[in-house]
C-alpha positions as CSV (number, residue, x, y, z in Angstrom):
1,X,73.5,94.8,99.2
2,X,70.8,96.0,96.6
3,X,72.4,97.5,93.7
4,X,69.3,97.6,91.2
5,X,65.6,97.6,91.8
6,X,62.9,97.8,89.3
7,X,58.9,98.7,89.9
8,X,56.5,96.8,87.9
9,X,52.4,96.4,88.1
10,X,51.3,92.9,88.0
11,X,47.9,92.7,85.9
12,X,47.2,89.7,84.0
13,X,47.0,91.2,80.8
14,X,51.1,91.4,80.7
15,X,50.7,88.0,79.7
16,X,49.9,88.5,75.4
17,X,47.8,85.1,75.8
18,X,45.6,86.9,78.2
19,X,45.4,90.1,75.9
20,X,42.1,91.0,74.7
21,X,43.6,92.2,71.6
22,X,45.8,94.5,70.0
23,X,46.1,97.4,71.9
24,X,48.7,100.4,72.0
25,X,48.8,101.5,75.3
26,X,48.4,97.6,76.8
27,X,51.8,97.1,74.3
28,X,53.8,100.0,75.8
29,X,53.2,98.8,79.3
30,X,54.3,95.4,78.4
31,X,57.7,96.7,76.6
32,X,58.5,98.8,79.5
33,X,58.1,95.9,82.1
34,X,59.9,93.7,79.9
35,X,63.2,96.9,79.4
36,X,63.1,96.9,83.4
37,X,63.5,93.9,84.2
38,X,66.0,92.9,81.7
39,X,68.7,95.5,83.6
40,X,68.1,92.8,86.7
41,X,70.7,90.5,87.2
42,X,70.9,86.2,86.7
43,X,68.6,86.1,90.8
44,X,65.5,88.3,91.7
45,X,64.3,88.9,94.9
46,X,59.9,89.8,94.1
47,X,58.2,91.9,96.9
48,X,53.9,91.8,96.4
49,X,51.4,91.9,98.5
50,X,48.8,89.3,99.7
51,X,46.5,88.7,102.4
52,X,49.3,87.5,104.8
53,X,53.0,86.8,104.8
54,X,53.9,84.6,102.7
55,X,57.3,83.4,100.7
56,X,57.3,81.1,97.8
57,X,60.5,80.0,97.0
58,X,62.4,79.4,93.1
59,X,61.7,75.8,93.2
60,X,57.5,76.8,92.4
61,X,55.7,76.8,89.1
62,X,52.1,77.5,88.9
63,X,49.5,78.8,85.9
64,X,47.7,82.1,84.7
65,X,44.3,79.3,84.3
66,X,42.4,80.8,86.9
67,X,42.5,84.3,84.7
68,X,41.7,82.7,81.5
69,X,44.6,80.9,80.1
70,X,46.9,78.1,81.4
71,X,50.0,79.9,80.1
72,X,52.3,78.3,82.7
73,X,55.3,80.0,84.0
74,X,58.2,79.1,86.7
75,X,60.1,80.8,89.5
76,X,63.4,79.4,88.0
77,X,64.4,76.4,85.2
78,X,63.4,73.3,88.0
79,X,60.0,75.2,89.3
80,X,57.3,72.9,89.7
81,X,53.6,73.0,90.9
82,X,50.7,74.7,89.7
83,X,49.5,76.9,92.4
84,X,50.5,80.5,93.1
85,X,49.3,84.0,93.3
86,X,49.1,86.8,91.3
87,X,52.7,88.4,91.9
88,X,54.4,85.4,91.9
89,X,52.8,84.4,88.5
90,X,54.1,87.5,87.2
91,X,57.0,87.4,88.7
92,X,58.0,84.7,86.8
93,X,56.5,85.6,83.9
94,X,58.9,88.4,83.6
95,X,61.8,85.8,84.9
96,X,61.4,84.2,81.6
97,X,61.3,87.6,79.1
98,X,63.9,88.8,80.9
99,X,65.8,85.1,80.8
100,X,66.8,85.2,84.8
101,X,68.0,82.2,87.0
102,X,65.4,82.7,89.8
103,X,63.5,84.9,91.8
104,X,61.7,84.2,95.5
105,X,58.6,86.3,95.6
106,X,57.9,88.1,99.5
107,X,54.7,88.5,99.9
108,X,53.5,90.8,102.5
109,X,50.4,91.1,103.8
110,X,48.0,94.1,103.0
111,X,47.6,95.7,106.2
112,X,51.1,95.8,107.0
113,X,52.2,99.6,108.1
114,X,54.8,101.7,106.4
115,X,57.7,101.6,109.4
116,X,57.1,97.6,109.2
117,X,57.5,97.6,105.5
118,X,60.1,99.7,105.7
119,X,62.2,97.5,108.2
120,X,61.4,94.7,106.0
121,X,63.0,96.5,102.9
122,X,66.2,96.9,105.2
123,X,66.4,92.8,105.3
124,X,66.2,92.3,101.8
125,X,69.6,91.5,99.4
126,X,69.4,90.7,95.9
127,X,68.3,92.8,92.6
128,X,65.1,93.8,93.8
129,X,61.8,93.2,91.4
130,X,58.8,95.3,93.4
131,X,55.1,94.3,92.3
132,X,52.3,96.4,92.8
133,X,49.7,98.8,90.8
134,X,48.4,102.3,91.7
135,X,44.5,103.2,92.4
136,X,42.0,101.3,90.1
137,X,39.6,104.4,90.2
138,X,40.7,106.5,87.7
139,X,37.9,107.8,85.3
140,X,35.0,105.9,84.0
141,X,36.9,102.8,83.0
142,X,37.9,102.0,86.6
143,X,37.4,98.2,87.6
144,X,36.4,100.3,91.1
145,X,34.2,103.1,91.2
146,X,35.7,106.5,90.1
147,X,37.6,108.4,92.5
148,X,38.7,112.2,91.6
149,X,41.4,111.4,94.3
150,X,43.2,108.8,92.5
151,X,45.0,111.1,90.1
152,X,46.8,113.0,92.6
153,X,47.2,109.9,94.1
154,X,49.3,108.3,91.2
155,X,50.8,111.3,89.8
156,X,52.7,111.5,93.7
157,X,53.3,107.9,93.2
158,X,55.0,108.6,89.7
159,X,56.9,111.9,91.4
160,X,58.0,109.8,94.3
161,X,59.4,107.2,91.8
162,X,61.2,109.2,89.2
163,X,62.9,110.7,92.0
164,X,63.9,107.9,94.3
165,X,62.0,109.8,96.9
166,X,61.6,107.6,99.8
167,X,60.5,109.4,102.5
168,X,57.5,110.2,100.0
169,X,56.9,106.8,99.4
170,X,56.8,106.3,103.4
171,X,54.4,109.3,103.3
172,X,51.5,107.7,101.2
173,X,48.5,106.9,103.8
174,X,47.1,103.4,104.5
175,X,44.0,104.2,104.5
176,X,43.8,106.3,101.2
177,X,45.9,104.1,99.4
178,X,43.2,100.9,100.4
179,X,40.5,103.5,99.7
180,X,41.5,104.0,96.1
181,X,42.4,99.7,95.8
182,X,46.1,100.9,95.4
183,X,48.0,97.2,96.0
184,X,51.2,98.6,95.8
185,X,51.6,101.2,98.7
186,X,52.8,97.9,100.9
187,X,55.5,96.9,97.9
188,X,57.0,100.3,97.3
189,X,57.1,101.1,101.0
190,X,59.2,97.9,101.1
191,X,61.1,99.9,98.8
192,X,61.5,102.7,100.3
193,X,63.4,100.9,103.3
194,X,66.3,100.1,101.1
195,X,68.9,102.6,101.6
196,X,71.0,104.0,99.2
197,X,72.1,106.6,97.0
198,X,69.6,105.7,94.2
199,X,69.3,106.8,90.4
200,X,66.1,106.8,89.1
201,X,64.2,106.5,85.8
202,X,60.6,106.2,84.9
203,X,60.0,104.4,82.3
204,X,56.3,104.2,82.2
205,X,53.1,105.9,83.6
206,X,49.5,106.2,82.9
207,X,46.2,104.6,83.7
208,X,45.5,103.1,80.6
209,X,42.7,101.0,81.5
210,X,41.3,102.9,84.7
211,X,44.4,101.6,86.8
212,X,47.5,103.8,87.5
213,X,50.0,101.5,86.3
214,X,54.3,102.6,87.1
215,X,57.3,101.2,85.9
216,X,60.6,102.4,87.1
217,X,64.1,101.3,87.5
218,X,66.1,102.4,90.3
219,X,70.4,101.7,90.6
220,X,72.8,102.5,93.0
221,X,74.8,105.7,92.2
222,X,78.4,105.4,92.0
């Protein structure tokens, strides 16, 4: 059974070596994730999303080199390789901060609707570590082209997570969510299939760098 799940974003500038600098609001994003995933236990279980199903299992390793840096990082003390995606990078990126055992990262592909997500989130047991970012078309420093949709957008998203709200999680549309480059409708829909009597906090939200960017911790109530 889940007891403890925590909501993260998964940018590469988490990492300080990929940092272009000092910068406030990049620092408070990075303190947040690293407070979440510390209330995790010793083994994570990592939902992201990627083009198709995928999962990559504690014994993998890989490298943040193809976004800058080769800051290497592990899915658990014996990872090895040198190859893995996004989530997973970050996934055990924050495995390390947050001095964990292990984590296996679920991906699931993009396209994947919420009832299947959903059932997926039903089949999961572990502490829970869910990776994905809002829209990245908020204001004029979006990496995508400004959208006056994508505040609502997030701000439901940040609503939906401060209150354990599932069935407003389940609500959020495909096709808006791809519309506004949202990766992490799929993730917290995955979410959302977990049952349980959840309290929530939000520790972080904002759109600091033209992406809606949540972090949130969610534990069984007693």
């Amino acid at each position: 059974m889940i007891t403890r799940a925590v909501v993260v974003p998964h940018p590469p500038l988490l990492v300080p070596r990929l940092s272009p600098g000092p910068e406030p609001e990049l620092t408070a994003l990075r303190d947040a994730c690293v407070a979440a995933v510390r209330r995790l236990g010793p083994v994570w279980t990592a939902v992201g999303v990627h083009e198709k199903d995928q999962v990559i299992a504690p014994g993998s390793a890989g490298t943040f080199r193809g976004y800058g840096v080769d800051e290497r990082v592990r899915l658990s003390a014996s990872g090895t390789g040198s190859g893995l995606p996004l989530p997973a990078l970050v996934a055990g990126w924050l495995r390390e901060q947050a001095g964990a055992e292990s984590v296996e990262v679920r991906l699931v592909a993009a396209t994947t609707p919420p009832a299947e997500c959903a059932r997926l989130g039903k089949e999961l047991t572990g502490d829970l570590l869910i990776l994905g970012d809002g829209s990245n078309r908020h204001g004029p420093r979006a990496p995508g082209s400004e959208d006056e949709r994508a505040p609502a957008f997030d701000d439901v998203v940040a609503k939906a997570l401060a209150n354990a709200d599932t069935e407003a999680l389940l609500a959020l549309d495909p096709a808006l969510a791809d519309a506004l480059g949202a990766r992490g409708r799929v993730p917290w829909q995955v979410l959302a299939g977990v049952a349980g009597d959840w309290r929530a906090e939000l520790l972080y939200s904002a759109a600091p760098f033209g992406v809606g960017y949540h972090v949130a911790v969610w534990e069984r109530g007693c």
